[in-house]
Short mmCIF file of C-alpha atoms in Angstrom, two decimals:
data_model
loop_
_atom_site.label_atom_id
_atom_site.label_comp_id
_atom_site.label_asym_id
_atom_site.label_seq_id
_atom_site.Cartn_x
_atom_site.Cartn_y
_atom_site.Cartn_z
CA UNK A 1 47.58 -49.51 52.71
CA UNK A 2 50.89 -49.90 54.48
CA UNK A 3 54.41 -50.66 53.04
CA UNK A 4 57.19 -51.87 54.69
CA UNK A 5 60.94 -53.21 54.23
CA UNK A 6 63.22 -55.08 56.78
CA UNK A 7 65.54 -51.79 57.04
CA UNK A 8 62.70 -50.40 59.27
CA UNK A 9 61.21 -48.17 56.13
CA UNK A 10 57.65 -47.51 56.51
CA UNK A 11 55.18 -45.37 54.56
CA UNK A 12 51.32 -45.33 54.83
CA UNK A 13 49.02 -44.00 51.86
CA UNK A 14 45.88 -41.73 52.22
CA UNK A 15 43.01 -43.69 52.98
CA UNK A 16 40.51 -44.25 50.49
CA UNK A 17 36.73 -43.65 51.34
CA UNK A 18 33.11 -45.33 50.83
CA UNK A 19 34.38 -47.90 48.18
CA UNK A 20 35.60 -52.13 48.16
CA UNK A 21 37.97 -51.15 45.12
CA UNK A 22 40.05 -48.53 46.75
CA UNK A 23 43.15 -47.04 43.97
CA UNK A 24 45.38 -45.02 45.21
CA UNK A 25 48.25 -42.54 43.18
CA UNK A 26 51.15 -42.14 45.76
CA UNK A 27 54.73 -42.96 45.38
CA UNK A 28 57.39 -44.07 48.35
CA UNK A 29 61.13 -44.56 47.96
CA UNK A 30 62.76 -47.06 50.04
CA UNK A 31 66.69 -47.45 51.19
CA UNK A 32 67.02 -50.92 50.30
CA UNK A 33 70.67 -51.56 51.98
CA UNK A 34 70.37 -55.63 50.81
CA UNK A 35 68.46 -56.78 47.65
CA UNK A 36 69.13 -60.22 48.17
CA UNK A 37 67.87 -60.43 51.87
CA UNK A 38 65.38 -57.18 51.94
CA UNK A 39 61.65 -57.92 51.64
CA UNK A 40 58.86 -55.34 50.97
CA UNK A 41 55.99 -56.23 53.43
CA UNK A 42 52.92 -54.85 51.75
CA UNK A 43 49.19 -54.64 54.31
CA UNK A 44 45.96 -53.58 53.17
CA UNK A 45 43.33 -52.57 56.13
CA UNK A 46 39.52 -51.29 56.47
CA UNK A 47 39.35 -48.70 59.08
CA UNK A 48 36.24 -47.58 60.66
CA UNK A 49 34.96 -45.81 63.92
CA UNK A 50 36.31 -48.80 65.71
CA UNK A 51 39.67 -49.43 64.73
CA UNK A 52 41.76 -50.69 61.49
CA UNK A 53 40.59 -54.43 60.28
CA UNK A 54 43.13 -56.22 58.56
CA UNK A 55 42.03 -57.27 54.93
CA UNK A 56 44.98 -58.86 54.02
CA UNK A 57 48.65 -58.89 53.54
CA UNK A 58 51.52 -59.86 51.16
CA UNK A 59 55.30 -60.35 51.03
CA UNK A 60 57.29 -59.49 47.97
CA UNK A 61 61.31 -60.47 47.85
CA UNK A 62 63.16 -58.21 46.30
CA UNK A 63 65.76 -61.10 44.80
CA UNK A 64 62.81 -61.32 42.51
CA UNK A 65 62.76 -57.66 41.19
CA UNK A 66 64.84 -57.46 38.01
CA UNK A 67 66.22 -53.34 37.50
CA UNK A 68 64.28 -50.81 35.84
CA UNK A 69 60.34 -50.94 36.01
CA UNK A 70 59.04 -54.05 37.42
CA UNK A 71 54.82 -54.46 37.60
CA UNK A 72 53.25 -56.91 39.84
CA UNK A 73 49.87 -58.20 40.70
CA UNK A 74 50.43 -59.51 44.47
CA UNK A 75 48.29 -62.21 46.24
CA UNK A 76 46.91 -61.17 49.80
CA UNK A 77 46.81 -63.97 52.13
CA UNK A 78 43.33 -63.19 53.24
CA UNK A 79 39.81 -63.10 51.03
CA UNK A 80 41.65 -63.80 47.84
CA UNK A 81 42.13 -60.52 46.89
CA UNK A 82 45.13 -59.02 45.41
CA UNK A 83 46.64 -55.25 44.58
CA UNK A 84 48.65 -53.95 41.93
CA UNK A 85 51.56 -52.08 42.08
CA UNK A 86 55.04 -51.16 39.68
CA UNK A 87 58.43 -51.58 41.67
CA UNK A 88 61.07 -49.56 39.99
CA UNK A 89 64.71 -50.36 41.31
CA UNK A 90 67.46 -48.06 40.54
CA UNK A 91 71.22 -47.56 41.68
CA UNK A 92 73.53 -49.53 41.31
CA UNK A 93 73.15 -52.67 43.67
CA UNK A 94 69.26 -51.57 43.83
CA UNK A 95 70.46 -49.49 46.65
CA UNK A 96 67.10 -47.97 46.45
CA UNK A 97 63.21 -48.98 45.40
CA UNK A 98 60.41 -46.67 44.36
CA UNK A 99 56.56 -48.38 44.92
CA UNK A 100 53.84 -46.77 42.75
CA UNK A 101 50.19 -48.56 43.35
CA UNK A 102 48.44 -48.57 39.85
CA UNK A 103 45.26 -49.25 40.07
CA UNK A 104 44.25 -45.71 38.80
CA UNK A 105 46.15 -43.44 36.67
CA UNK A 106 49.93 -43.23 36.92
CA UNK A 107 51.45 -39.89 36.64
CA UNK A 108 54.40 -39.93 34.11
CA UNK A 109 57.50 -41.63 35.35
CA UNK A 110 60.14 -38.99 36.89
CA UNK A 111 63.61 -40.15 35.62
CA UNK A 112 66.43 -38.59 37.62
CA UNK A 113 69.06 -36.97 36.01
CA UNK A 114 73.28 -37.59 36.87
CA UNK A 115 75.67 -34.26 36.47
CA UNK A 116 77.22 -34.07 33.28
CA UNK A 117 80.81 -33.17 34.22
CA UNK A 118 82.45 -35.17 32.21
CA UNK A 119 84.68 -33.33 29.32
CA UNK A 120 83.18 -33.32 25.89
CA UNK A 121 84.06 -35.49 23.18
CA UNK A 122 84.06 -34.53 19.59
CA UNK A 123 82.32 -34.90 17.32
CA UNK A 124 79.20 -34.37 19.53
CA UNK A 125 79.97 -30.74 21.72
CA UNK A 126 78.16 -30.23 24.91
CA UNK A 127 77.89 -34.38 25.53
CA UNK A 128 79.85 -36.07 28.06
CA UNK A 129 82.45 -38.29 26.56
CA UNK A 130 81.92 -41.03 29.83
CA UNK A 131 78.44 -41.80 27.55
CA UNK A 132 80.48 -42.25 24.72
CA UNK A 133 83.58 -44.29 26.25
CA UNK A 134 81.54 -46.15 29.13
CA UNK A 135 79.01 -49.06 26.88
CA UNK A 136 77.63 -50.07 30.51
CA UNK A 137 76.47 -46.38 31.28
CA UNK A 138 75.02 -45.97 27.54
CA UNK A 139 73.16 -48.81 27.90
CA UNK A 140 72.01 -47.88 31.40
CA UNK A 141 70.72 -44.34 30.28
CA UNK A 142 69.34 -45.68 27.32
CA UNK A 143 67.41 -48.36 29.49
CA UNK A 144 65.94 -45.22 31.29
CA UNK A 145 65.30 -42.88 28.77
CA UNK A 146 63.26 -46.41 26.60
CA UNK A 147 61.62 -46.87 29.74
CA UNK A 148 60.43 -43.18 30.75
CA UNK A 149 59.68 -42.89 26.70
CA UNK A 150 57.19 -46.19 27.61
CA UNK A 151 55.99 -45.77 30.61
CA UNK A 152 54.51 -41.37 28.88
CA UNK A 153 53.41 -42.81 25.85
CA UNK A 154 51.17 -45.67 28.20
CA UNK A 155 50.37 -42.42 30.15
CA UNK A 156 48.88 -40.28 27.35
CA UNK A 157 47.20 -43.94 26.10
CA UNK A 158 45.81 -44.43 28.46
CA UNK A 159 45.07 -40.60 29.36
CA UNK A 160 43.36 -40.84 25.36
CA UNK A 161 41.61 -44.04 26.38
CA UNK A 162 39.89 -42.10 29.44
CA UNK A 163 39.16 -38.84 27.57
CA UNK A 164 37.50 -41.22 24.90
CA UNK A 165 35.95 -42.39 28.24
CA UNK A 166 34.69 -39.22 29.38
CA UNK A 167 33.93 -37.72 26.38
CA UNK A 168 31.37 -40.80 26.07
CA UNK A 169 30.08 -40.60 29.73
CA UNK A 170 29.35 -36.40 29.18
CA UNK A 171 28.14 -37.35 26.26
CA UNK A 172 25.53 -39.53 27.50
CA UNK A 173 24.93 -37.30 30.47
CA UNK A 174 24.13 -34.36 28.07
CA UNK A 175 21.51 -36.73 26.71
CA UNK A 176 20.21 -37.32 29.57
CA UNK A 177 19.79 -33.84 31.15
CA UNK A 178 18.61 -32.83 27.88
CA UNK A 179 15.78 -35.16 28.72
CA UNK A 180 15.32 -33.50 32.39
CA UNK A 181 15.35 -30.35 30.85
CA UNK A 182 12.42 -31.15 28.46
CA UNK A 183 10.69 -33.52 30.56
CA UNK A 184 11.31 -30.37 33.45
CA UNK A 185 10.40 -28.06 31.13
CA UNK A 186 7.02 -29.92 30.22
CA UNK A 187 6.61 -30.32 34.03
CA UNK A 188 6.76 -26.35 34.42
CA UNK A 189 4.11 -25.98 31.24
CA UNK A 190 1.67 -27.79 33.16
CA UNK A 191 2.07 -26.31 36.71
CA UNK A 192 1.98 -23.00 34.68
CA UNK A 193 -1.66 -24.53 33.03
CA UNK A 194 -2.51 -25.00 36.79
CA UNK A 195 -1.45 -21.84 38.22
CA UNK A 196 -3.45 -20.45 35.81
CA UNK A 197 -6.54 -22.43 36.80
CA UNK A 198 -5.66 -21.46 40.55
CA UNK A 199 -5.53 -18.12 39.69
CA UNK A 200 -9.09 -18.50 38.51
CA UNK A 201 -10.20 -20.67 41.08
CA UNK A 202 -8.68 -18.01 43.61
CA UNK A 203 -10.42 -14.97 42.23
CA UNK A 204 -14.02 -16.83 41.90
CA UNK A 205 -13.46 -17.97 45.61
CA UNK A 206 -12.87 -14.35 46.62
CA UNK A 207 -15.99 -13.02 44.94
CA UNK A 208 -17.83 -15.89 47.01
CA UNK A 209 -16.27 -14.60 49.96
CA UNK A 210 -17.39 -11.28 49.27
CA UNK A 211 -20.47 -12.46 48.84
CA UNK A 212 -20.61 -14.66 51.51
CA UNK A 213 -19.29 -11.25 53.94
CA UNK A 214 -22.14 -9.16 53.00
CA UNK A 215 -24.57 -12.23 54.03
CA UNK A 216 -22.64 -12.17 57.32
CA UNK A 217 -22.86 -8.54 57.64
CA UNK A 218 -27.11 -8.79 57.65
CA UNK A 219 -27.06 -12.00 59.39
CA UNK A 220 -25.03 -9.96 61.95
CA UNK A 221 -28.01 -7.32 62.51
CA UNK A 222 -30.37 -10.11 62.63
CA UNK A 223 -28.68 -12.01 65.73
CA UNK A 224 -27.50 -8.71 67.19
CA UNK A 225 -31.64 -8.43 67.59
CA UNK A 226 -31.81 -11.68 68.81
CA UNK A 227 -29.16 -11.24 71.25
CA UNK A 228 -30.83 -8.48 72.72
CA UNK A 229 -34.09 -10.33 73.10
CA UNK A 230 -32.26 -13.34 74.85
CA UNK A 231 -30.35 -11.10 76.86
CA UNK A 232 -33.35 -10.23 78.14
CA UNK A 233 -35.31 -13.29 78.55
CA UNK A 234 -32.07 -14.48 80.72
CA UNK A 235 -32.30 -11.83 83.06
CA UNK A 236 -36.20 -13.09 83.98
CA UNK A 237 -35.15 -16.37 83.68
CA UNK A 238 -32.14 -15.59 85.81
CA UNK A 239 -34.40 -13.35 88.30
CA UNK A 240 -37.22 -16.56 88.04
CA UNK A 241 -34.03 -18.83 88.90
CA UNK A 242 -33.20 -16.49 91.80
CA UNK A 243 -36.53 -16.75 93.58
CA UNK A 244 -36.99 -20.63 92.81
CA UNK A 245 -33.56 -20.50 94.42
CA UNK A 246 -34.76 -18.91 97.59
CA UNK A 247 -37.69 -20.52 97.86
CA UNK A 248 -36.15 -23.83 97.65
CA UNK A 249 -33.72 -23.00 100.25
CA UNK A 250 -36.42 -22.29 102.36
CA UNK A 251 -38.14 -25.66 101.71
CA UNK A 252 -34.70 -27.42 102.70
CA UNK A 253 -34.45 -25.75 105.85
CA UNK A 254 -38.18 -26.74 106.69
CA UNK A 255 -37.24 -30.25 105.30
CA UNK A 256 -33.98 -30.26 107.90
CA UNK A 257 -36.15 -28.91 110.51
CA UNK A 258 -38.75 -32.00 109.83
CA UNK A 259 -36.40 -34.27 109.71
CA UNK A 260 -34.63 -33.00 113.17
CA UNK A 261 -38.51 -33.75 114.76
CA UNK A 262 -38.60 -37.16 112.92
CA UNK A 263 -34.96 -38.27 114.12
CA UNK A 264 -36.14 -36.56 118.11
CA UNK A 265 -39.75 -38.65 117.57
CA UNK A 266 -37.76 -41.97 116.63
CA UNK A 267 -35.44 -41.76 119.23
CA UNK A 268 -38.19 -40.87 122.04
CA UNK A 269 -40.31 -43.86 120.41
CA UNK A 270 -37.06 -46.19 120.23
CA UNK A 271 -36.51 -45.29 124.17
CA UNK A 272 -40.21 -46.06 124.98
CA UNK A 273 -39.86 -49.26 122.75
CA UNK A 274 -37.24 -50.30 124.99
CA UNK A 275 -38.76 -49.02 128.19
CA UNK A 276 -42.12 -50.96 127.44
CA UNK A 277 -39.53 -54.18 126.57
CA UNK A 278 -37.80 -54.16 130.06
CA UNK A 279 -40.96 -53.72 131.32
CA UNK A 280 -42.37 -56.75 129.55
CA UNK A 281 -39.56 -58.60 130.52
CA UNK A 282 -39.82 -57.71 134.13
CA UNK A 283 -43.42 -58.67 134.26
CA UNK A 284 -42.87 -61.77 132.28
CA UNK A 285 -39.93 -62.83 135.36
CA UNK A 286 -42.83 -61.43 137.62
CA UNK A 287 -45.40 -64.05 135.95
CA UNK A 288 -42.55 -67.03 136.16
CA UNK A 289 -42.00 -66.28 139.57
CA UNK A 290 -45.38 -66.68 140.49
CA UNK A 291 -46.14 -69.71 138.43
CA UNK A 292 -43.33 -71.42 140.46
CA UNK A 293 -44.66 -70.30 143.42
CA UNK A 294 -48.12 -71.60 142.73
CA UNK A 295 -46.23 -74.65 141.37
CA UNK A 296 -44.73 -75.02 144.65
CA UNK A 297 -48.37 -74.45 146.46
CA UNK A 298 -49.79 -76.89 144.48
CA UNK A 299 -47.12 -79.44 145.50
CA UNK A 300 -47.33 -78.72 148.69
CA UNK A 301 -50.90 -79.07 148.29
CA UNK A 302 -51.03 -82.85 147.00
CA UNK A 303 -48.18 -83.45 149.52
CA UNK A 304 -50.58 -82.39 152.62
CA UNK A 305 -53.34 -83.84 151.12
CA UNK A 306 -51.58 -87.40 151.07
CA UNK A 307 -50.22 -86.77 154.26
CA UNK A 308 -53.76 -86.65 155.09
CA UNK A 309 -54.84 -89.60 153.60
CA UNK A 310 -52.22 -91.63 155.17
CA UNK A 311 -53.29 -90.49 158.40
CA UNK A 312 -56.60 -91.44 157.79
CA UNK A 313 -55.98 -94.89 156.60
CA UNK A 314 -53.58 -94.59 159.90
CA UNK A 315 -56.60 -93.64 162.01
CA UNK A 316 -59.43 -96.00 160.40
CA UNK A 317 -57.19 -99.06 160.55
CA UNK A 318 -56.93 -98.18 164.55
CA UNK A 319 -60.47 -98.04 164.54
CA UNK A 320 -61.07 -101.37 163.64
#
């Protein structure tokens, strides 16, 4: 909360944490120069990692303040809300204002006191006779000693009220850690029940383990035996291994060696293969050759032989 007049007075209050009714128990004193003209600028923001949100503000003239204690509820101009707070003006002329938020408890109201130096004035010794001959000043004092009587006997009311509050509140929370104590102390009973039963539990698990140990122990003996015996069955089986090893080592090599002949005996038949296929194709050109050639006979053949013919017909038709 921030609090402001025109006269370039400022004050800020603590800020209040982790609540959406913050109260606050500070008090600022302003240097009002003008009561008539001076306005008390009162602003209310949430603050946060990011910055200060406004949550509202309010304007209070101070024309309106009457002197002595004045309490007012203000409006804020944003979310409806609204603060309370006591103006006290004092001086003559208000030349000064004192601002006391009260939404919590108040502390009692500190009354300044003026220097008696005025002569005394029988029949009252040791009182200043300007009290006595000035009505406006006895009235004045009187309106702040009335006032400072009211505003401690609200104070211890209202510091009764929340005693009576408190008193009510520890009162209920005795109650209620009465009933943690018993329903804790209950709670310990029955872990102590359980312990109990652990404890038991525990001590009949150890004699099984005990038991269970000495089982081991000749169970140990037993496959110590048996180790032995397998120990030595793996070193035949491991010398058996050995020579199956060998001996099929030997068997790959004659397998490689076999298969070196094989691949030499395919590639000598795959060269004869294609030896007797160039030969077969040379004699089959051969054979096509000479069928053309005996084609060619042939034709040359019938061509003599008509030849001949025609040169008979020639020669018998001469004949006749």
């Amino acid at each position: 909360e921030t609090v402001s007049t025109q006269s370039t007075w400022e004050h800020q209050t603590q800020q209040a944490k982790n609540t959406t009714t913050p109260r606050w128990t500070e008090e600022f004193v302003f240097n009002v120069g003008n009561t008539q003209t001076e306005i008390l600028d009162v602003s209310v923001k949430d603050k946060d990692l990011f910055g200060a949100d406004s949550v509202g503000a309010a304007r209070v003239p101070l024309r309106e303040l009457r002197y002595g204690e004045n309490r007012r509820t203000v409006q804020l101009d944003k979310n409806g809300g609204t603060i309370e707070c006591t103006l006290i003006a004092e001086g003559s002329g208000w030349g000064g204002a004192t601002t006391t938020p009260t939404n919590t408890r108040p502390p009692p109201q500190q009354q300044s006191q003026a220097p008696m130096t005025a002569p005394s004035s029988a029949p009252f010794p040791n009182t200043p006779a300007a009290i006595f001959t000035d009505r406006d000043t006895l009235n004045h004092h009187f309106s702040l000693y009335r006032q400072a009587y009211e505003s401690i006997v609200g104070f211890f009311e209202r510091e009764d009220r929340l005693l009576s509050e408190e008193k009510m509140q520890f009162e209920e929370w005795k109650l209620s850690e009465q009933q943690l104590i018993n329903q804790q102390s209950a709670e310990l009973m029955r872990k102590q029940q359980e312990l109990k039963q652990y404890e038991a539990d525990l001590m009949q698990f150890k004699r099984s383990i005990e038991s269970s140990e000495r089982e081991i122990h000749e169970q140990s003996g037993v496959l110590a035996t048996q180790q032995g015996a397998f120990e030595e069955q793996r070193a035949r089986d491991v010398g058996q291994m050995e020579t199956q090893k060998r001996a099929l080592e030997d068997h790959q090599r004659q397998l490689s060696e076999q298969n070196r002949l094989l691949d030499e005996r395919r590639a000598a038949q795959r060269e004869l293969s294609l030896k007797q296929q160039r030969e077969q194709a040379e004699l089959q050109r051969e054979a096509q050759q000479q069928a053309q050639q005996q084609l060619q006979q042939q034709q040359q053949q019938q061509l003599l032989q008509q030849q001949q013919q025609q040169l008979f017909q020639v020669g018998t038709g001469m004949m006749v």
